[in-house]
């Protein structure tokens, strides 16, 4: 149904652009994110997606430049 496709789309968009950035920033600054890691692992396996590949890349982020 259309409702089910809408929900799946929300999940597929929320993972790389909402949840995965939290994980990446946590790794960058040494903050453990075990529950976030678990959620992303489960959804990646269930949906057969490489979530991290489509997530924003923070490797060049300079927090001082944002201030």
PDB file of N, CA, C and O in Angstrom:
ATOM      1  N   UNK A   1       0.836  -1.193   0.000  1.00  0.00           N
ATOM      2  CA  UNK A   1       0.000   0.000   0.000  1.00  0.00           C
ATOM      3  C   UNK A   1       0.876   1.249   0.000  1.00  0.00           C
ATOM      4  O   UNK A   1       2.055   1.205   0.302  1.00  0.00           O
ATOM      5  N   UNK A   2       0.256   2.350  -0.286  1.00  0.00           N
ATOM      6  CA  UNK A   2       0.986   3.621  -0.312  1.00  0.00           C
ATOM      7  C   UNK A   2       1.493   3.991   1.074  1.00  0.00           C
ATOM      8  O   UNK A   2       2.596   4.527   1.227  1.00  0.00           O
ATOM      9  N   UNK A   3       0.702   3.695   2.086  1.00  0.00           N
ATOM     10  CA  UNK A   3       1.103   4.009   3.460  1.00  0.00           C
ATOM     11  C   UNK A   3       2.367   3.238   3.845  1.00  0.00           C
ATOM     12  O   UNK A   3       3.283   3.793   4.440  1.00  0.00           O
ATOM     13  N   UNK A   4       2.422   1.987   3.482  1.00  0.00           N
ATOM     14  CA  UNK A   4       3.591   1.161   3.804  1.00  0.00           C
ATOM     15  C   UNK A   4       4.831   1.666   3.070  1.00  0.00           C
ATOM     16  O   UNK A   4       5.917   1.739   3.640  1.00  0.00           O
ATOM     17  N   UNK A   5       4.696   2.024   1.811  1.00  0.00           N
ATOM     18  CA  UNK A   5       5.830   2.567   1.056  1.00  0.00           C
ATOM     19  C   UNK A   5       6.309   3.874   1.675  1.00  0.00           C
ATOM     20  O   UNK A   5       7.499   4.140   1.735  1.00  0.00           O
ATOM     21  N   UNK A   6       5.384   4.696   2.139  1.00  0.00           N
ATOM     22  CA  UNK A   6       5.734   5.963   2.781  1.00  0.00           C
ATOM     23  C   UNK A   6       6.557   5.714   4.038  1.00  0.00           C
ATOM     24  O   UNK A   6       7.560   6.376   4.284  1.00  0.00           O
ATOM     25  N   UNK A   7       6.131   4.757   4.849  1.00  0.00           N
ATOM     26  CA  UNK A   7       6.860   4.428   6.076  1.00  0.00           C
ATOM     27  C   UNK A   7       8.246   3.895   5.764  1.00  0.00           C
ATOM     28  O   UNK A   7       9.213   4.262   6.409  1.00  0.00           O
ATOM     29  N   UNK A   8       8.356   3.032   4.758  1.00  0.00           N
ATOM     30  CA  UNK A   8       9.660   2.489   4.378  1.00  0.00           C
ATOM     31  C   UNK A   8      10.578   3.595   3.886  1.00  0.00           C
ATOM     32  O   UNK A   8      11.772   3.596   4.184  1.00  0.00           O
ATOM     33  N   UNK A   9      10.026   4.552   3.154  1.00  0.00           N
ATOM     34  CA  UNK A   9      10.824   5.663   2.662  1.00  0.00           C
ATOM     35  C   UNK A   9      11.326   6.512   3.823  1.00  0.00           C
ATOM     36  O   UNK A   9      12.484   6.936   3.834  1.00  0.00           O
ATOM     37  N   UNK A  10      10.494   6.740   4.815  1.00  0.00           N
ATOM     38  CA  UNK A  10      10.908   7.506   5.983  1.00  0.00           C
ATOM     39  C   UNK A  10      12.050   6.822   6.709  1.00  0.00           C
ATOM     40  O   UNK A  10      13.005   7.472   7.132  1.00  0.00           O
ATOM     41  N   UNK A  11      11.973   5.501   6.837  1.00  0.00           N
ATOM     42  CA  UNK A  11      13.046   4.755   7.491  1.00  0.00           C
ATOM     43  C   UNK A  11      14.324   4.834   6.662  1.00  0.00           C
ATOM     44  O   UNK A  11      15.396   5.108   7.189  1.00  0.00           O
ATOM     45  N   UNK A  12      14.214   4.646   5.376  1.00  0.00           N
ATOM     46  CA  UNK A  12      15.401   4.681   4.517  1.00  0.00           C
ATOM     47  C   UNK A  12      16.043   6.071   4.484  1.00  0.00           C
ATOM     48  O   UNK A  12      17.251   6.183   4.309  1.00  0.00           O
ATOM     49  N   UNK A  13      15.279   7.110   4.650  1.00  0.00           N
ATOM     50  CA  UNK A  13      15.833   8.461   4.697  1.00  0.00           C
ATOM     51  C   UNK A  13      16.384   8.801   6.082  1.00  0.00           C
ATOM     52  O   UNK A  13      17.397   9.485   6.196  1.00  0.00           O
ATOM     53  N   UNK A  14      15.732   8.331   7.116  1.00  0.00           N
ATOM     54  CA  UNK A  14      16.154   8.649   8.482  1.00  0.00           C
ATOM     55  C   UNK A  14      17.464   7.981   8.855  1.00  0.00           C
ATOM     56  O   UNK A  14      18.238   8.537   9.630  1.00  0.00           O
ATOM     57  N   UNK A  15      17.707   6.812   8.320  1.00  0.00           N
ATOM     58  CA  UNK A  15      18.926   6.096   8.694  1.00  0.00           C
ATOM     59  C   UNK A  15      20.188   6.817   8.239  1.00  0.00           C
ATOM     60  O   UNK A  15      21.032   7.154   9.069  1.00  0.00           O
ATOM     61  N   UNK A  16      20.371   7.092   6.956  1.00  0.00           N
ATOM     62  CA  UNK A  16      21.621   7.723   6.550  1.00  0.00           C
ATOM     63  C   UNK A  16      21.735   9.202   6.909  1.00  0.00           C
ATOM     64  O   UNK A  16      22.837   9.703   7.103  1.00  0.00           O
ATOM     65  N   UNK A  17      20.623   9.893   7.019  1.00  0.00           N
ATOM     66  CA  UNK A  17      20.692  11.333   7.251  1.00  0.00           C
ATOM     67  C   UNK A  17      20.318  11.749   8.669  1.00  0.00           C
ATOM     68  O   UNK A  17      20.449  12.916   9.020  1.00  0.00           O
ATOM     69  N   UNK A  18      19.873  10.819   9.486  1.00  0.00           N
ATOM     70  CA  UNK A  18      19.499  11.145  10.857  1.00  0.00           C
ATOM     71  C   UNK A  18      20.285  10.366  11.883  1.00  0.00           C
ATOM     72  O   UNK A  18      20.886  10.933  12.792  1.00  0.00           O
ATOM     73  N   UNK A  19      20.326   9.051  11.720  1.00  0.00           N
ATOM     74  CA  UNK A  19      20.941   8.199  12.729  1.00  0.00           C
ATOM     75  C   UNK A  19      22.428   7.965  12.449  1.00  0.00           C
ATOM     76  O   UNK A  19      23.253   8.020  13.353  1.00  0.00           O
ATOM     77  N   UNK A  20      22.789   7.725  11.217  1.00  0.00           N
ATOM     78  CA  UNK A  20      24.184   7.461  10.877  1.00  0.00           C
ATOM     79  C   UNK A  20      25.111   8.641  11.193  1.00  0.00           C
ATOM     80  O   UNK A  20      26.222   8.435  11.668  1.00  0.00           O
ATOM     81  N   UNK A  21      24.702   9.886  10.968  1.00  0.00           N
ATOM     82  CA  UNK A  21      25.572  10.993  11.361  1.00  0.00           C
ATOM     83  C   UNK A  21      25.877  11.020  12.867  1.00  0.00           C
ATOM     84  O   UNK A  21      26.975  11.391  13.269  1.00  0.00           O
ATOM     85  N   UNK A  22      24.923  10.604  13.679  1.00  0.00           N
ATOM     86  CA  UNK A  22      25.167  10.526  15.119  1.00  0.00           C
ATOM     87  C   UNK A  22      26.283   9.525  15.390  1.00  0.00           C
ATOM     88  O   UNK A  22      27.196   9.783  16.185  1.00  0.00           O
ATOM     89  N   UNK A  23      26.217   8.386  14.720  1.00  0.00           N
ATOM     90  CA  UNK A  23      27.245   7.360  14.890  1.00  0.00           C
ATOM     91  C   UNK A  23      28.606   7.881  14.424  1.00  0.00           C
ATOM     92  O   UNK A  23      29.616   7.717  15.100  1.00  0.00           O
ATOM     93  N   UNK A  24      28.646   8.515  13.265  1.00  0.00           N
ATOM     94  CA  UNK A  24      29.915   9.022  12.728  1.00  0.00           C
ATOM     95  C   UNK A  24      30.527  10.095  13.616  1.00  0.00           C
ATOM     96  O   UNK A  24      31.734  10.105  13.849  1.00  0.00           O
ATOM     97  N   UNK A  25      29.699  11.000  14.112  1.00  0.00           N
ATOM     98  CA  UNK A  25      30.226  12.036  15.000  1.00  0.00           C
ATOM     99  C   UNK A  25      30.693  11.432  16.321  1.00  0.00           C
ATOM    100  O   UNK A  25      31.714  11.855  16.882  1.00  0.00           O
ATOM    101  N   UNK A  26      29.976  10.447  16.827  1.00  0.00           N
ATOM    102  CA  UNK A  26      30.397   9.767  18.039  1.00  0.00           C
ATOM    103  C   UNK A  26      31.750   9.109  17.865  1.00  0.00           C
ATOM    104  O   UNK A  26      32.632   9.221  18.733  1.00  0.00           O
ATOM    105  N   UNK A  27      31.945   8.445  16.760  1.00  0.00           N
ATOM    106  CA  UNK A  27      33.248   7.817  16.488  1.00  0.00           C
ATOM    107  C   UNK A  27      34.350   8.855  16.363  1.00  0.00           C
ATOM    108  O   UNK A  27      35.452   8.656  16.851  1.00  0.00           O
ATOM    109  N   UNK A  28      34.042   9.950  15.706  1.00  0.00           N
ATOM    110  CA  UNK A  28      35.062  10.984  15.512  1.00  0.00           C
ATOM    111  C   UNK A  28      35.532  11.580  16.822  1.00  0.00           C
ATOM    112  O   UNK A  28      36.711  11.887  16.993  1.00  0.00           O
ATOM    113  N   UNK A  29      34.614  11.753  17.765  1.00  0.00           N
ATOM    114  CA  UNK A  29      34.961  12.393  19.027  1.00  0.00           C
ATOM    115  C   UNK A  29      35.078  11.411  20.193  1.00  0.00           C
ATOM    116  O   UNK A  29      35.142  11.814  21.344  1.00  0.00           O
ATOM    117  N   UNK A  30      35.125  10.117  19.888  1.00  0.00           N
ATOM    118  CA  UNK A  30      35.361   9.116  20.907  1.00  0.00           C
ATOM    119  C   UNK A  30      34.191   8.857  21.847  1.00  0.00           C
ATOM    120  O   UNK A  30      34.398   8.437  22.982  1.00  0.00           O
ATOM    121  N   UNK A  31      32.996   9.119  21.390  1.00  0.00           N
ATOM    122  CA  UNK A  31      31.796   8.888  22.202  1.00  0.00           C
ATOM    123  C   UNK A  31      31.175   7.562  21.769  1.00  0.00           C
ATOM    124  O   UNK A  31      30.803   7.398  20.606  1.00  0.00           O
ATOM    125  N   UNK A  32      31.058   6.600  22.684  1.00  0.00           N
ATOM    126  CA  UNK A  32      30.452   5.321  22.303  1.00  0.00           C
ATOM    127  C   UNK A  32      28.962   5.474  21.964  1.00  0.00           C
ATOM    128  O   UNK A  32      28.245   6.218  22.623  1.00  0.00           O
ATOM    129  N   UNK A  33      28.542   4.788  20.930  1.00  0.00           N
ATOM    130  CA  UNK A  33      27.136   4.818  20.513  1.00  0.00           C
ATOM    131  C   UNK A  33      26.644   3.384  20.294  1.00  0.00           C
ATOM    132  O   UNK A  33      26.251   3.027  19.175  1.00  0.00           O
ATOM    133  N   UNK A  34      26.636   2.562  21.336  1.00  0.00           N
ATOM    134  CA  UNK A  34      26.301   1.146  21.133  1.00  0.00           C
ATOM    135  C   UNK A  34      24.879   0.904  20.632  1.00  0.00           C
ATOM    136  O   UNK A  34      24.666   0.004  19.806  1.00  0.00           O
ATOM    137  N   UNK A  35      23.924   1.667  21.087  1.00  0.00           N
ATOM    138  CA  UNK A  35      22.539   1.464  20.641  1.00  0.00           C
ATOM    139  C   UNK A  35      22.352   1.940  19.204  1.00  0.00           C
ATOM    140  O   UNK A  35      21.647   1.312  18.419  1.00  0.00           O
ATOM    141  N   UNK A  36      22.969   3.043  18.880  1.00  0.00           N
ATOM    142  CA  UNK A  36      22.923   3.537  17.501  1.00  0.00           C
ATOM    143  C   UNK A  36      23.583   2.532  16.567  1.00  0.00           C
ATOM    144  O   UNK A  36      23.066   2.242  15.489  1.00  0.00           O
ATOM    145  N   UNK A  37      24.723   1.988  16.990  1.00  0.00           N
ATOM    146  CA  UNK A  37      25.411   0.973  16.188  1.00  0.00           C
ATOM    147  C   UNK A  37      24.506  -0.233  15.957  1.00  0.00           C
ATOM    148  O   UNK A  37      24.422  -0.753  14.836  1.00  0.00           O
ATOM    149  N   UNK A  38      23.831  -0.668  17.010  1.00  0.00           N
ATOM    150  CA  UNK A  38      22.949  -1.832  16.906  1.00  0.00           C
ATOM    151  C   UNK A  38      21.784  -1.567  15.956  1.00  0.00           C
ATOM    152  O   UNK A  38      21.445  -2.418  15.117  1.00  0.00           O
ATOM    153  N   UNK A  39      21.176  -0.391  16.075  1.00  0.00           N
ATOM    154  CA  UNK A  39      20.050  -0.044  15.200  1.00  0.00           C
ATOM    155  C   UNK A  39      20.489  -0.050  13.737  1.00  0.00           C
ATOM    156  O   UNK A  39      19.820  -0.620  12.878  1.00  0.00           O
ATOM    157  N   UNK A  40      21.626   0.571  13.462  1.00  0.00           N
ATOM    158  CA  UNK A  40      22.100   0.636  12.081  1.00  0.00           C
ATOM    159  C   UNK A  40      22.470  -0.740  11.551  1.00  0.00           C
ATOM    160  O   UNK A  40      22.210  -1.043  10.384  1.00  0.00           O
ATOM    161  N   UNK A  41      23.059  -1.581  12.382  1.00  0.00           N
ATOM    162  CA  UNK A  41      23.412  -2.931  11.952  1.00  0.00           C
ATOM    163  C   UNK A  41      22.171  -3.742  11.622  1.00  0.00           C
ATOM    164  O   UNK A  41      22.100  -4.406  10.576  1.00  0.00           O
ATOM    165  N   UNK A  42      21.191  -3.683  12.486  1.00  0.00           N
ATOM    166  CA  UNK A  42      19.954  -4.448  12.261  1.00  0.00           C
ATOM    167  C   UNK A  42      19.251  -3.989  10.991  1.00  0.00           C
ATOM    168  O   UNK A  42      18.840  -4.808  10.155  1.00  0.00           O
ATOM    169  N   UNK A  43      19.101  -2.685  10.819  1.00  0.00           N
ATOM    170  CA  UNK A  43      18.418  -2.187   9.622  1.00  0.00           C
ATOM    171  C   UNK A  43      19.223  -2.448   8.358  1.00  0.00           C
ATOM    172  O   UNK A  43      18.655  -2.735   7.303  1.00  0.00           O
ATOM    173  N   UNK A  44      20.540  -2.340   8.434  1.00  0.00           N
ATOM    174  CA  UNK A  44      21.362  -2.621   7.259  1.00  0.00           C
ATOM    175  C   UNK A  44      21.187  -4.067   6.815  1.00  0.00           C
ATOM    176  O   UNK A  44      21.088  -4.349   5.615  1.00  0.00           O
ATOM    177  N   UNK A  45      21.138  -4.978   7.771  1.00  0.00           N
ATOM    178  CA  UNK A  45      20.935  -6.387   7.433  1.00  0.00           C
ATOM    179  C   UNK A  45      19.518  -6.636   6.919  1.00  0.00           C
ATOM    180  O   UNK A  45      19.328  -7.345   5.934  1.00  0.00           O
ATOM    181  N   UNK A  46      18.541  -6.054   7.585  1.00  0.00           N
ATOM    182  CA  UNK A  46      17.140  -6.287   7.209  1.00  0.00           C
ATOM    183  C   UNK A  46      16.796  -5.688   5.847  1.00  0.00           C
ATOM    184  O   UNK A  46      16.041  -6.283   5.073  1.00  0.00           O
ATOM    185  N   UNK A  47      17.342  -4.516   5.560  1.00  0.00           N
ATOM    186  CA  UNK A  47      17.009  -3.825   4.312  1.00  0.00           C
ATOM    187  C   UNK A  47      18.037  -4.054   3.210  1.00  0.00           C
ATOM    188  O   UNK A  47      17.865  -3.566   2.096  1.00  0.00           O
ATOM    189  N   UNK A  48      19.119  -4.753   3.554  1.00  0.00           N
ATOM    190  CA  UNK A  48      20.203  -5.004   2.604  1.00  0.00           C
ATOM    191  C   UNK A  48      20.717  -3.690   2.013  1.00  0.00           C
ATOM    192  O   UNK A  48      20.764  -3.503   0.802  1.00  0.00           O
ATOM    193  N   UNK A  49      21.071  -2.765   2.909  1.00  0.00           N
ATOM    194  CA  UNK A  49      21.550  -1.442   2.518  1.00  0.00           C
ATOM    195  C   UNK A  49      22.924  -1.168   3.100  1.00  0.00           C
ATOM    196  O   UNK A  49      23.241  -1.601   4.201  1.00  0.00           O
ATOM    197  N   UNK A  50      23.724  -0.414   2.365  1.00  0.00           N
ATOM    198  CA  UNK A  50      24.968   0.123   2.919  1.00  0.00           C
ATOM    199  C   UNK A  50      24.650   1.543   3.371  1.00  0.00           C
ATOM    200  O   UNK A  50      24.794   2.501   2.610  1.00  0.00           O
ATOM    201  N   UNK A  51      24.200   1.663   4.604  1.00  0.00           N
ATOM    202  CA  UNK A  51      23.700   2.934   5.118  1.00  0.00           C
ATOM    203  C   UNK A  51      24.813   3.974   5.187  1.00  0.00           C
ATOM    204  O   UNK A  51      24.625   5.126   4.826  1.00  0.00           O
ATOM    205  N   UNK A  52      25.987   3.561   5.631  1.00  0.00           N
ATOM    206  CA  UNK A  52      27.092   4.506   5.796  1.00  0.00           C
ATOM    207  C   UNK A  52      27.535   5.111   4.467  1.00  0.00           C
ATOM    208  O   UNK A  52      28.015   6.242   4.433  1.00  0.00           O
ATOM    209  N   UNK A  53      27.370   4.381   3.382  1.00  0.00           N
ATOM    210  CA  UNK A  53      27.801   4.882   2.072  1.00  0.00           C
ATOM    211  C   UNK A  53      27.001   6.101   1.626  1.00  0.00           C
ATOM    212  O   UNK A  53      27.529   6.976   0.940  1.00  0.00           O
ATOM    213  N   UNK A  54      25.742   6.178   2.027  1.00  0.00           N
ATOM    214  CA  UNK A  54      24.924   7.306   1.595  1.00  0.00           C
ATOM    215  C   UNK A  54      24.794   8.393   2.665  1.00  0.00           C
ATOM    216  O   UNK A  54      24.129   9.398   2.440  1.00  0.00           O
ATOM    217  N   UNK A  55      25.442   8.190   3.797  1.00  0.00           N
ATOM    218  CA  UNK A  55      25.376   9.182   4.880  1.00  0.00           C
ATOM    219  C   UNK A  55      26.365  10.317   4.623  1.00  0.00           C
ATOM    220  O   UNK A  55      27.354  10.138   3.914  1.00  0.00           O
ATOM    221  N   UNK A  56      26.107  11.488   5.198  1.00  0.00           N
ATOM    222  CA  UNK A  56      27.049  12.598   5.050  1.00  0.00           C
ATOM    223  C   UNK A  56      28.423  12.235   5.593  1.00  0.00           C
ATOM    224  O   UNK A  56      28.553  11.475   6.545  1.00  0.00           O
ATOM    225  N   UNK A  57      29.445  12.816   4.983  1.00  0.00           N
ATOM    226  CA  UNK A  57      30.826  12.560   5.389  1.00  0.00           C
ATOM    227  C   UNK A  57      31.318  13.729   6.244  1.00  0.00           C
ATOM    228  O   UNK A  57      31.342  14.869   5.789  1.00  0.00           O
ATOM    229  N   UNK A  58      31.720  13.433   7.468  1.00  0.00           N
ATOM    230  CA  UNK A  58      32.183  14.489   8.373  1.00  0.00           C
ATOM    231  C   UNK A  58      33.688  14.538   8.516  1.00  0.00           C
ATOM    232  O   UNK A  58      34.211  15.210   9.388  1.00  0.00           O
ATOM    233  N   UNK A  59      34.409  13.847   7.653  1.00  0.00           N
ATOM    234  CA  UNK A  59      35.862  13.778   7.798  1.00  0.00           C
ATOM    235  C   UNK A  59      36.531  15.142   7.605  1.00  0.00           C
ATOM    236  O   UNK A  59      37.595  15.391   8.143  1.00  0.00           O
ATOM    237  N   UNK A  60      35.891  16.015   6.864  1.00  0.00           N
ATOM    238  CA  UNK A  60      36.480  17.336   6.630  1.00  0.00           C
ATOM    239  C   UNK A  60      35.827  18.422   7.476  1.00  0.00           C
ATOM    240  O   UNK A  60      36.136  19.599   7.307  1.00  0.00           O
ATOM    241  N   UNK A  61      34.941  18.036   8.375  1.00  0.00           N
ATOM    242  CA  UNK A  61      34.244  19.006   9.203  1.00  0.00           C
ATOM    243  C   UNK A  61      35.208  19.643  10.202  1.00  0.00           C
ATOM    244  O   UNK A  61      35.924  18.969  10.917  1.00  0.00           O
ATOM    245  N   UNK A  62      35.247  20.954  10.227  1.00  0.00           N
ATOM    246  CA  UNK A  62      36.061  21.692  11.185  1.00  0.00           C
ATOM    247  C   UNK A  62      35.102  22.456  12.099  1.00  0.00           C
ATOM    248  O   UNK A  62      34.558  23.490  11.705  1.00  0.00           O
ATOM    249  N   UNK A  63      34.902  21.954  13.335  1.00  0.00           N
ATOM    250  CA  UNK A  63      33.958  22.603  14.235  1.00  0.00           C
ATOM    251  C   UNK A  63      34.289  24.071  14.498  1.00  0.00           C
ATOM    252  O   UNK A  63      33.399  24.891  14.665  1.00  0.00           O
ATOM    253  N   UNK A  64      35.563  24.434  14.502  1.00  0.00           N
ATOM    254  CA  UNK A  64      35.946  25.821  14.750  1.00  0.00           C
ATOM    255  C   UNK A  64      35.454  26.736  13.633  1.00  0.00           C
ATOM    256  O   UNK A  64      35.154  27.909  13.885  1.00  0.00           O
ATOM    257  N   UNK A  65      35.338  26.215  12.431  1.00  0.00           N
ATOM    258  CA  UNK A  65      34.873  27.023  11.305  1.00  0.00           C
ATOM    259  C   UNK A  65      33.386  27.326  11.420  1.00  0.00           C
ATOM    260  O   UNK A  65      32.891  28.245  10.769  1.00  0.00           O
ATOM    261  N   UNK A  66      32.665  26.558  12.232  1.00  0.00           N
ATOM    262  CA  UNK A  66      31.239  26.781  12.385  1.00  0.00           C
ATOM    263  C   UNK A  66      30.921  27.888  13.374  1.00  0.00           C
ATOM    264  O   UNK A  66      29.814  28.410  13.399  1.00  0.00           O
ATOM    265  N   UNK A  67      31.887  28.246  14.182  1.00  0.00           N
ATOM    266  CA  UNK A  67      31.644  29.278  15.215  1.00  0.00           C
ATOM    267  C   UNK A  67      31.878  30.679  14.712  1.00  0.00           C
ATOM    268  O   UNK A  67      32.555  30.999  13.860  1.00  0.00           O
TER     269      UNK A  67
END
